[in-house]
PDB file of C-alpha atoms in Angstrom:
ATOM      1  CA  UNK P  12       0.000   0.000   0.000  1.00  0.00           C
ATOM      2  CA  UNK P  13       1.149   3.379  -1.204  1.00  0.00           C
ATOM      3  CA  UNK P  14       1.164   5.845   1.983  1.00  0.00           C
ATOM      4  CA  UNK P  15       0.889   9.470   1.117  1.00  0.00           C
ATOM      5  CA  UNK P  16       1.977  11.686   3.967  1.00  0.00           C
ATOM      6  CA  UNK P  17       1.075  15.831   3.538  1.00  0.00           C
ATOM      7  CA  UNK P  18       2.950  18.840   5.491  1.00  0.00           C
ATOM      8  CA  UNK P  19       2.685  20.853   7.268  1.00  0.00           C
ATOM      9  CA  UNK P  20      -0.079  19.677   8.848  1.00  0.00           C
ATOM     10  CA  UNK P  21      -1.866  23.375   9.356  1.00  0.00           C
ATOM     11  CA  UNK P  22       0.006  26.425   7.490  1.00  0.00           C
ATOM     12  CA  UNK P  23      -1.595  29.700   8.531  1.00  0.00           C
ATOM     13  CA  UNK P  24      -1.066  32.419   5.465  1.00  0.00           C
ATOM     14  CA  UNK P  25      -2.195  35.693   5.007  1.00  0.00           C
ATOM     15  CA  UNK P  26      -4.753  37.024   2.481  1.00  0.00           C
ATOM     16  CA  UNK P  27      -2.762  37.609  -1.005  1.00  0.00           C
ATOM     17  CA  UNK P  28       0.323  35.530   0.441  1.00  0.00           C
ATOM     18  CA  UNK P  29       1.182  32.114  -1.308  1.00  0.00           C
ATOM     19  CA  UNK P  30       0.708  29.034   0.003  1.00  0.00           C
ATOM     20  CA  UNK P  31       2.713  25.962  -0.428  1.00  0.00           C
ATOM     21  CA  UNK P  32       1.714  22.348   0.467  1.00  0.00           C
ATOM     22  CA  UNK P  33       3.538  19.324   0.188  1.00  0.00           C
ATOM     23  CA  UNK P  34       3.054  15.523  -0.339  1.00  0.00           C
ATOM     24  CA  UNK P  35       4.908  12.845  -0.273  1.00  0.00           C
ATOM     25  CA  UNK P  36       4.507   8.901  -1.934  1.00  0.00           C
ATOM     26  CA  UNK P  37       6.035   6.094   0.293  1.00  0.00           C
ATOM     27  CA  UNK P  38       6.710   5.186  -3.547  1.00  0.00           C
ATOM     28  CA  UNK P  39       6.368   6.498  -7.486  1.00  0.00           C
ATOM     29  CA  UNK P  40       2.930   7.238  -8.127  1.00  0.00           C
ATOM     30  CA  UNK P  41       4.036   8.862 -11.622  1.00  0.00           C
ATOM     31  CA  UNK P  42       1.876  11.849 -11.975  1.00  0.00           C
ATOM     32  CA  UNK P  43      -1.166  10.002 -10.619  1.00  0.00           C
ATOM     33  CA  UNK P  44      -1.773  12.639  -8.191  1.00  0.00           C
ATOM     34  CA  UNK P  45      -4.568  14.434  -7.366  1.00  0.00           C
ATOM     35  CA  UNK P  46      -5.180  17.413  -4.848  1.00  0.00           C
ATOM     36  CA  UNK P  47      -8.847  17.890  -3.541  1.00  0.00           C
ATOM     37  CA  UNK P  48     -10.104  21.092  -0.961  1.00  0.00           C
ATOM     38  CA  UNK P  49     -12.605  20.744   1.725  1.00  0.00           C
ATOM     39  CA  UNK P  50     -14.328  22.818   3.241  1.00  0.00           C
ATOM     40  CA  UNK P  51     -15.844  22.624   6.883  1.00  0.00           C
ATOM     41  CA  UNK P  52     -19.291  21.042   6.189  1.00  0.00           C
ATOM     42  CA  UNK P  53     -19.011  20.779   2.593  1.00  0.00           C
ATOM     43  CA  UNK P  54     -18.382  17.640   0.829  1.00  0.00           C
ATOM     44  CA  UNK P  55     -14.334  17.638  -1.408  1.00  0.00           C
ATOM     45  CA  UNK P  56     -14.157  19.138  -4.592  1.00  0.00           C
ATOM     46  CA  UNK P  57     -11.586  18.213  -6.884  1.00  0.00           C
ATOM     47  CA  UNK P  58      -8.587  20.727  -7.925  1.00  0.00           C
ATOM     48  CA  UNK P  59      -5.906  19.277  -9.895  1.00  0.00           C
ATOM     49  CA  UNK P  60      -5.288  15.929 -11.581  1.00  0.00           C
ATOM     50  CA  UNK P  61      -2.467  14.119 -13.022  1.00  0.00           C
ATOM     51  CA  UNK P  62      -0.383  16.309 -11.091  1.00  0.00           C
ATOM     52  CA  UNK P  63      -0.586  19.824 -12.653  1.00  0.00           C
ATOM     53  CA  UNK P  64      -4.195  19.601 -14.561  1.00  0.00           C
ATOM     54  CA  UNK P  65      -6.565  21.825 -13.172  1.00  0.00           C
ATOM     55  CA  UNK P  66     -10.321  20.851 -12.402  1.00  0.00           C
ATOM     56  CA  UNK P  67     -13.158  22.314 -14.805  1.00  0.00           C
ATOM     57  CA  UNK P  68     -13.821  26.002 -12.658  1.00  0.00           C
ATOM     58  CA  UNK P  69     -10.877  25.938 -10.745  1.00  0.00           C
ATOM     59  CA  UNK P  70      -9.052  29.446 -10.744  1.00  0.00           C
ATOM     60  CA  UNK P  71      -5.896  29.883 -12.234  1.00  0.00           C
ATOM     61  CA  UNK P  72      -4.075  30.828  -8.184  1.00  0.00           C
ATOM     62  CA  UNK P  73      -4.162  26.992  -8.014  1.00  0.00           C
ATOM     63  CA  UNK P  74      -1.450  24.849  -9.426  1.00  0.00           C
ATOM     64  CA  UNK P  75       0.213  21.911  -8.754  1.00  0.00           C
ATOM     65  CA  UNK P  76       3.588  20.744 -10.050  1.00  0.00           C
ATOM     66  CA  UNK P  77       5.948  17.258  -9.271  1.00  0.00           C
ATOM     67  CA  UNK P  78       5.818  13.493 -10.484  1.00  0.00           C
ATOM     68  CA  UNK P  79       7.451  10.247  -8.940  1.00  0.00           C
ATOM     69  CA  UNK P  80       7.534  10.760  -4.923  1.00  0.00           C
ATOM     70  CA  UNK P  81       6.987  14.639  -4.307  1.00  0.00           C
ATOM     71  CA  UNK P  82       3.978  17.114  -5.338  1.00  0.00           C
ATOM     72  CA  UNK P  83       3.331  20.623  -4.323  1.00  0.00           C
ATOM     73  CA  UNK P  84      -0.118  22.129  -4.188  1.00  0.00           C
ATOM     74  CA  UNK P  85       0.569  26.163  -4.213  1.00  0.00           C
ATOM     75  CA  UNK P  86      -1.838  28.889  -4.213  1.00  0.00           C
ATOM     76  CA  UNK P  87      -0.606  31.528  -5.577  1.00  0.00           C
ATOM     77  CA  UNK P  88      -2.435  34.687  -3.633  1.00  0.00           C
ATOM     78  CA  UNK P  89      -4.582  32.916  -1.060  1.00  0.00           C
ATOM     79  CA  UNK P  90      -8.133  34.400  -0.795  1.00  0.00           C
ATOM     80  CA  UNK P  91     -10.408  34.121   2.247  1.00  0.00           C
ATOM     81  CA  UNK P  92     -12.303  31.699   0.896  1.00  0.00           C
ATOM     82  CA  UNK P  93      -9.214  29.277   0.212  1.00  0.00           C
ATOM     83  CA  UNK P  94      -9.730  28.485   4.026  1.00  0.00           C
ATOM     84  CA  UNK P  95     -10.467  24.956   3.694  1.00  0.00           C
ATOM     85  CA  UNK P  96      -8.471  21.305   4.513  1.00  0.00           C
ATOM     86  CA  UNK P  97      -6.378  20.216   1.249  1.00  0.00           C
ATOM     87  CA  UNK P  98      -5.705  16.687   0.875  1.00  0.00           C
ATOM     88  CA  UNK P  99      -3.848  14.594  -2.179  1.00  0.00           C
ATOM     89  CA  UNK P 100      -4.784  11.352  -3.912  1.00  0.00           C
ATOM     90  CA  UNK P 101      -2.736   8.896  -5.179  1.00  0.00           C
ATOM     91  CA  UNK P 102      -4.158   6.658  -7.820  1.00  0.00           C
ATOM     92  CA  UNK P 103      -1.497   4.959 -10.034  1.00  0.00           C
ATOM     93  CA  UNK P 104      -1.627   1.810  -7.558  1.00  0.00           C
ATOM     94  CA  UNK P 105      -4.586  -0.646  -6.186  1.00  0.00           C
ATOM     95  CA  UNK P 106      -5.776   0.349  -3.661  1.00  0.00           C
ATOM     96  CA  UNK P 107      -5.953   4.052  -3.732  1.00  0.00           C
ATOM     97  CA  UNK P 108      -4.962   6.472  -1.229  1.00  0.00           C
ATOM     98  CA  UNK P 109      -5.052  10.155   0.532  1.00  0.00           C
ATOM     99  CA  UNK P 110      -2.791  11.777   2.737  1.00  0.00           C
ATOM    100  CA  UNK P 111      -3.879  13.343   5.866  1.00  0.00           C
ATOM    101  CA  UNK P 112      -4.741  16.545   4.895  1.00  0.00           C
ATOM    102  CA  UNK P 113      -3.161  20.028   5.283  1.00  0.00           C
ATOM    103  CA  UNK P 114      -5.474  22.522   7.065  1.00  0.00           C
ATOM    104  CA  UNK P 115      -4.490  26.430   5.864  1.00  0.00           C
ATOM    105  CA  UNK P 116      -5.930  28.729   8.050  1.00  0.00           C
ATOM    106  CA  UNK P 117      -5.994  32.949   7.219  1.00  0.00           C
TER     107      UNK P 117
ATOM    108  CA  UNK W  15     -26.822  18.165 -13.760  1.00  0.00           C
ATOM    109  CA  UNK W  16     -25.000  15.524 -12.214  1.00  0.00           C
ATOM    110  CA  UNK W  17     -26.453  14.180  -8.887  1.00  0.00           C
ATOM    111  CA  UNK W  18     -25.598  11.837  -6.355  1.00  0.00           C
ATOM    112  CA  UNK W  19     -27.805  11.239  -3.428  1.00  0.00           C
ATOM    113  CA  UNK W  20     -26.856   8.770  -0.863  1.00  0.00           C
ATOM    114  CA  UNK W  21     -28.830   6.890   1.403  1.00  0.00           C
ATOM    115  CA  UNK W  22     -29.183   4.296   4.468  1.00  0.00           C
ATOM    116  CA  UNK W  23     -26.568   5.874   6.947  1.00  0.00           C
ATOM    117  CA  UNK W  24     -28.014   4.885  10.635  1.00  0.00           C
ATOM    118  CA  UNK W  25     -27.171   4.336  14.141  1.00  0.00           C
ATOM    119  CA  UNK W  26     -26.100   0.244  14.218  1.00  0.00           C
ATOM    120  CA  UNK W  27     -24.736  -1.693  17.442  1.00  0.00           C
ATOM    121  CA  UNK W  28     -21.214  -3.369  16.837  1.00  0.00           C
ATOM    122  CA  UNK W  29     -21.391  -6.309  14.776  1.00  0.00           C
ATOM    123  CA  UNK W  30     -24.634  -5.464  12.763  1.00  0.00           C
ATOM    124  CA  UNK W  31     -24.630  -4.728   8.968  1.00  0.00           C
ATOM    125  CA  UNK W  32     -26.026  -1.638   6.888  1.00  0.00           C
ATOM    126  CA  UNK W  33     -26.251  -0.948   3.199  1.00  0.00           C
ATOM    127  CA  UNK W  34     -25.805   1.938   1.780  1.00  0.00           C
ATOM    128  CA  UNK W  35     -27.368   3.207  -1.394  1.00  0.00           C
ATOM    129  CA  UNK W  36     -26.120   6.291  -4.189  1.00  0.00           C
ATOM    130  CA  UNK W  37     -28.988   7.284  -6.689  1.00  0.00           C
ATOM    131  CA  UNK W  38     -27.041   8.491  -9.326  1.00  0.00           C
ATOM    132  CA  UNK W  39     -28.498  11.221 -11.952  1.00  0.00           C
ATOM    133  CA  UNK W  40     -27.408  13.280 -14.691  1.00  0.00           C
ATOM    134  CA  UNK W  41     -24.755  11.107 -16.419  1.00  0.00           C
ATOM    135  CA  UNK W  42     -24.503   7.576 -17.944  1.00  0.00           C
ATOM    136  CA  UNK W  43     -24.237   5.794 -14.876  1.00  0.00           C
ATOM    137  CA  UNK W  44     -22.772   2.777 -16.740  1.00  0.00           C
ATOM    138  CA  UNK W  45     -20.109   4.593 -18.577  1.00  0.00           C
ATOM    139  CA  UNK W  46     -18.451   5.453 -15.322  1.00  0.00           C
ATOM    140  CA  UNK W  47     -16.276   4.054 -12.299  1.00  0.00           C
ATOM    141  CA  UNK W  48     -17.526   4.854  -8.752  1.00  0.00           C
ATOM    142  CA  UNK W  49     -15.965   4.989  -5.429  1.00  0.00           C
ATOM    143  CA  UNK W  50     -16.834   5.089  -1.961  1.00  0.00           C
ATOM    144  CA  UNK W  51     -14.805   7.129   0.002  1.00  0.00           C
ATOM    145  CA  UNK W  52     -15.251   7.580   3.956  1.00  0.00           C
ATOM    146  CA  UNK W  53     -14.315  10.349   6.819  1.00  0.00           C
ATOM    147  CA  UNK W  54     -14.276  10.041  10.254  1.00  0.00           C
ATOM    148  CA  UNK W  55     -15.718  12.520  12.526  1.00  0.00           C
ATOM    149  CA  UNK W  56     -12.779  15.430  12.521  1.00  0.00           C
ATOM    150  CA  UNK W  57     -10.398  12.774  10.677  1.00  0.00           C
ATOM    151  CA  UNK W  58      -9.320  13.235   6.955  1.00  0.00           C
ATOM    152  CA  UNK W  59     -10.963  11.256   3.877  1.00  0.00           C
ATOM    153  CA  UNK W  60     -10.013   7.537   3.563  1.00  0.00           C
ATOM    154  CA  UNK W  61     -10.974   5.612   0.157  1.00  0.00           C
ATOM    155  CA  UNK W  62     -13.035   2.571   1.388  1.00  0.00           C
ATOM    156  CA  UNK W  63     -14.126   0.785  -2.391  1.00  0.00           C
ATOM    157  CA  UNK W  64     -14.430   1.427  -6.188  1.00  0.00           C
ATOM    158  CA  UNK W  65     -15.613  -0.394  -9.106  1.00  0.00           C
ATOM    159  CA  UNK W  66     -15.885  -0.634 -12.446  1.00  0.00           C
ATOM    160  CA  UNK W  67     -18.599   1.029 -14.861  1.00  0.00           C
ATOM    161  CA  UNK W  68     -19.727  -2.746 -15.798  1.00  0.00           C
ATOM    162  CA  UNK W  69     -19.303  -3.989 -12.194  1.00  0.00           C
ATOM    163  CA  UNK W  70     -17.201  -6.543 -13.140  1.00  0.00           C
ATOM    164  CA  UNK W  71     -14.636  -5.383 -11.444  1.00  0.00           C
ATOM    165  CA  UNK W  72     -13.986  -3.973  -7.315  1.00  0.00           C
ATOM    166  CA  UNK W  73     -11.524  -3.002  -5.574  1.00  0.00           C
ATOM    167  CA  UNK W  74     -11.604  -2.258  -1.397  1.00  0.00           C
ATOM    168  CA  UNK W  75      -9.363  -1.201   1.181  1.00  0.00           C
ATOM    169  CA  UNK W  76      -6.911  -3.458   2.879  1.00  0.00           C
ATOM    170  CA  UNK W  77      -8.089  -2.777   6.346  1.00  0.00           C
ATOM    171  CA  UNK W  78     -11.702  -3.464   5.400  1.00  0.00           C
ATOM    172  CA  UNK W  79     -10.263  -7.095   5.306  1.00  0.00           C
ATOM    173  CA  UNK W  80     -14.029  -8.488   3.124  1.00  0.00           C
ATOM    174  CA  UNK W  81     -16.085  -7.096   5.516  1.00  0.00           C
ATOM    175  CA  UNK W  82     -17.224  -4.395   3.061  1.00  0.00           C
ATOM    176  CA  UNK W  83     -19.255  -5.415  -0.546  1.00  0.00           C
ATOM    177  CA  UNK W  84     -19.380  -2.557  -3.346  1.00  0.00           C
ATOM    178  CA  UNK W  85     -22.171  -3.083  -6.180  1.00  0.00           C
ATOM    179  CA  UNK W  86     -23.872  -1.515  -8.629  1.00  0.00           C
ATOM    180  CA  UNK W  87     -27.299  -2.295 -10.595  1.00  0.00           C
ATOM    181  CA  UNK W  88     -26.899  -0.225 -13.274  1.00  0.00           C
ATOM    182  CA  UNK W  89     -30.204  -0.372 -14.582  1.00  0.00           C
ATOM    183  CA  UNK W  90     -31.589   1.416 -11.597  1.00  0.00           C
ATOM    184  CA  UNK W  91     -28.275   3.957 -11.550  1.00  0.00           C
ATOM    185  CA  UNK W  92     -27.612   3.139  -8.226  1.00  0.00           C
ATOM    186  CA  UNK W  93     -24.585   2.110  -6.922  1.00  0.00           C
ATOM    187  CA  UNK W  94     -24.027  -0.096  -3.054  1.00  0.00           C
ATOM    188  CA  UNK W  95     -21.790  -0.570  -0.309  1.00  0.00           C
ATOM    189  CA  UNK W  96     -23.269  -3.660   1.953  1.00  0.00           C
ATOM    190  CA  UNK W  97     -21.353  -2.855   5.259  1.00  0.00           C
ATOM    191  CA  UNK W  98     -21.080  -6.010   7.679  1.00  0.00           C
ATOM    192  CA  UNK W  99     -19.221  -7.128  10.892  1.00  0.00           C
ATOM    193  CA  UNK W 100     -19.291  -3.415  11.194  1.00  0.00           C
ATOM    194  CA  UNK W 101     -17.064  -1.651  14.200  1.00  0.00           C
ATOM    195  CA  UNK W 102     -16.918   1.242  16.208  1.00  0.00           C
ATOM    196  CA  UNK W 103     -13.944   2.466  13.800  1.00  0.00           C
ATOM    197  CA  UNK W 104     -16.088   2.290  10.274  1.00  0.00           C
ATOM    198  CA  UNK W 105     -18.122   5.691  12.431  1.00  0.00           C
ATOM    199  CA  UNK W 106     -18.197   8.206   9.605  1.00  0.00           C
ATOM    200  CA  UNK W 107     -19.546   9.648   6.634  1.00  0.00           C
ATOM    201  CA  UNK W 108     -19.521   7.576   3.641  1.00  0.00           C
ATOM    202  CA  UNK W 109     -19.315   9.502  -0.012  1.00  0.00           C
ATOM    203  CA  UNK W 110     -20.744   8.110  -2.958  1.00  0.00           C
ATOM    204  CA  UNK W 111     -18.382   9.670  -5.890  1.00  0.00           C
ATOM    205  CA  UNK W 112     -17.849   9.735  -9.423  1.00  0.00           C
ATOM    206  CA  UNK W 113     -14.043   9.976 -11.004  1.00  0.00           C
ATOM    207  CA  UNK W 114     -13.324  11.726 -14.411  1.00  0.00           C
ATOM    208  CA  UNK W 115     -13.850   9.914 -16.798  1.00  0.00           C
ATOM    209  CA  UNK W 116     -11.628   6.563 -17.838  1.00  0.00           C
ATOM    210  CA  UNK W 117     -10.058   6.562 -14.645  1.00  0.00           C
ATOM    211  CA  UNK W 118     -11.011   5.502 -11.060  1.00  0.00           C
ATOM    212  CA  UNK W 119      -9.333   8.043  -8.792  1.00  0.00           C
ATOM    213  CA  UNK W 120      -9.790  11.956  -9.412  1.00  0.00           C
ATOM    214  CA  UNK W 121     -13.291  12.475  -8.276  1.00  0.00           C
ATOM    215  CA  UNK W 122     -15.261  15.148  -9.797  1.00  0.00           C
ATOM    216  CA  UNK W 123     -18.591  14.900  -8.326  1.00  0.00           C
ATOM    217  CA  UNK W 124     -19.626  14.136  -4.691  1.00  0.00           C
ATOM    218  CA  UNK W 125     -22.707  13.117  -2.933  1.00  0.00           C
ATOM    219  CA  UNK W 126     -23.569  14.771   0.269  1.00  0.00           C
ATOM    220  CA  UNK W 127     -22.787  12.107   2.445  1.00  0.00           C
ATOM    221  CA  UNK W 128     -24.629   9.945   5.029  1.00  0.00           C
ATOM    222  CA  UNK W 129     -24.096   8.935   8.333  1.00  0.00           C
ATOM    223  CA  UNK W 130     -23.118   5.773   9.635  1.00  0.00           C
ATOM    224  CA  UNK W 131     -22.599   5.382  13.615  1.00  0.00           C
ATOM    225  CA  UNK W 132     -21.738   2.121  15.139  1.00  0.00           C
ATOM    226  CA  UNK W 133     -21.984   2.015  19.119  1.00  0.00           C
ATOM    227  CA  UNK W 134     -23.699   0.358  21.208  1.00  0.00           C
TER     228      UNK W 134
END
């Protein structure tokens, strides 16, 4: 089983600062890697896929970059309502799995 | 508009079973992969069971260890997770969730979520 580990585990930005979040593969997930947001209360909603492909809607701040072992999530000038949990995905290897999350607080 | 509406998340003693049901709408339910995908009260997401757009094949977590059953019946659009032996630790809300399309993982479309609480 593929573990994903995310840091830190709560990054606390200011409005129009970026924001960087990491994850890590226990092993090469390619670019199988997917980064979701949560909000408290709110079901996930999807960012980016296969790495660096934004979701349909998503704005432009978000972008992810890596392949292999290590992704990073950034938002480029965070906005109030990018508080929210972040968690990754990998899904190049049965069965699939998340990381534990990286809370970003404003 | 895609919809997913799940159902059949209830308070059930330690040991008991549950099934859970996703009415799917909006899509071509066949055409697609699903996933269940779990959280624990204040806990991050965990990926419980997917399956194919036929149902022929599934695919579960290892610490479920058979206890869990995904299914689908795809002329009703409705896709299952039969829950049994079921323990204080499987507490959470279970997502019904559809992945882009051609692939099982990056999930574009959630359900609200239901309930499940095992004590006693």
């Amino acid at each position: 089983e593929i573990v994903m580990t995310q840091s830190p585990a709560t990054l606390s930005v200011s409005p129009g600062e970026r924001a960087i979040l990491s994850c890590w593969a226990s092993q090469s997930v390619t670019r199988n890697l997917a980064w979701y947001q949560q909000k408290p209360g709110q079901a996930p909603r999807l960012l980016i896929y296969y790495a660096s492909t934004r979701a349909a809607g998503i704005p432009a701040r978000f972008s992810g970059s890596g392949s292999g072992t290590e992704f990073t999530l950034t938002i480029s000038s965070l906005q109030s309502e990018d508080l929210a949990a972040y968690f990754c995905q990998q899904y190049n290897n049965w069965p699939l799995s998340f990381g534990g999350g990286t809370k970003v607080d404003i | 508009e895609v919809q997913l509406v799940e159902s059949g998340g209830v308070l059930v003693q330690p040991g008991g079973s549950l099934r859970l049901s996703c009415a799917a709408s909006g899509f071509t339910f066949s055409s697609y992969a699903m996933n269940w995908v779990r959280q624990a009260p204040g806990k991050g997401l965990e990926w419980v069971s997917s399956i194919s757009g036929s149902g022929s094949n599934t695919y579960y977590a290892d610490s479920l260890k058979g206890r869990f059953t995904i299914s689908r019946d795809n002329s009703k659009d409705t896709l299952y997770l039969q829950m049994n032996s079921l323990r204080a630790e499987d507490t959470a809300i279970y997502y019904c969730a559809k992945p882009l399309p051609g692939v099982h993982g990056p999930t574009d479309c959630w359900g609200q979520g239901t309930l499940v609480t095992v004590s006693s």
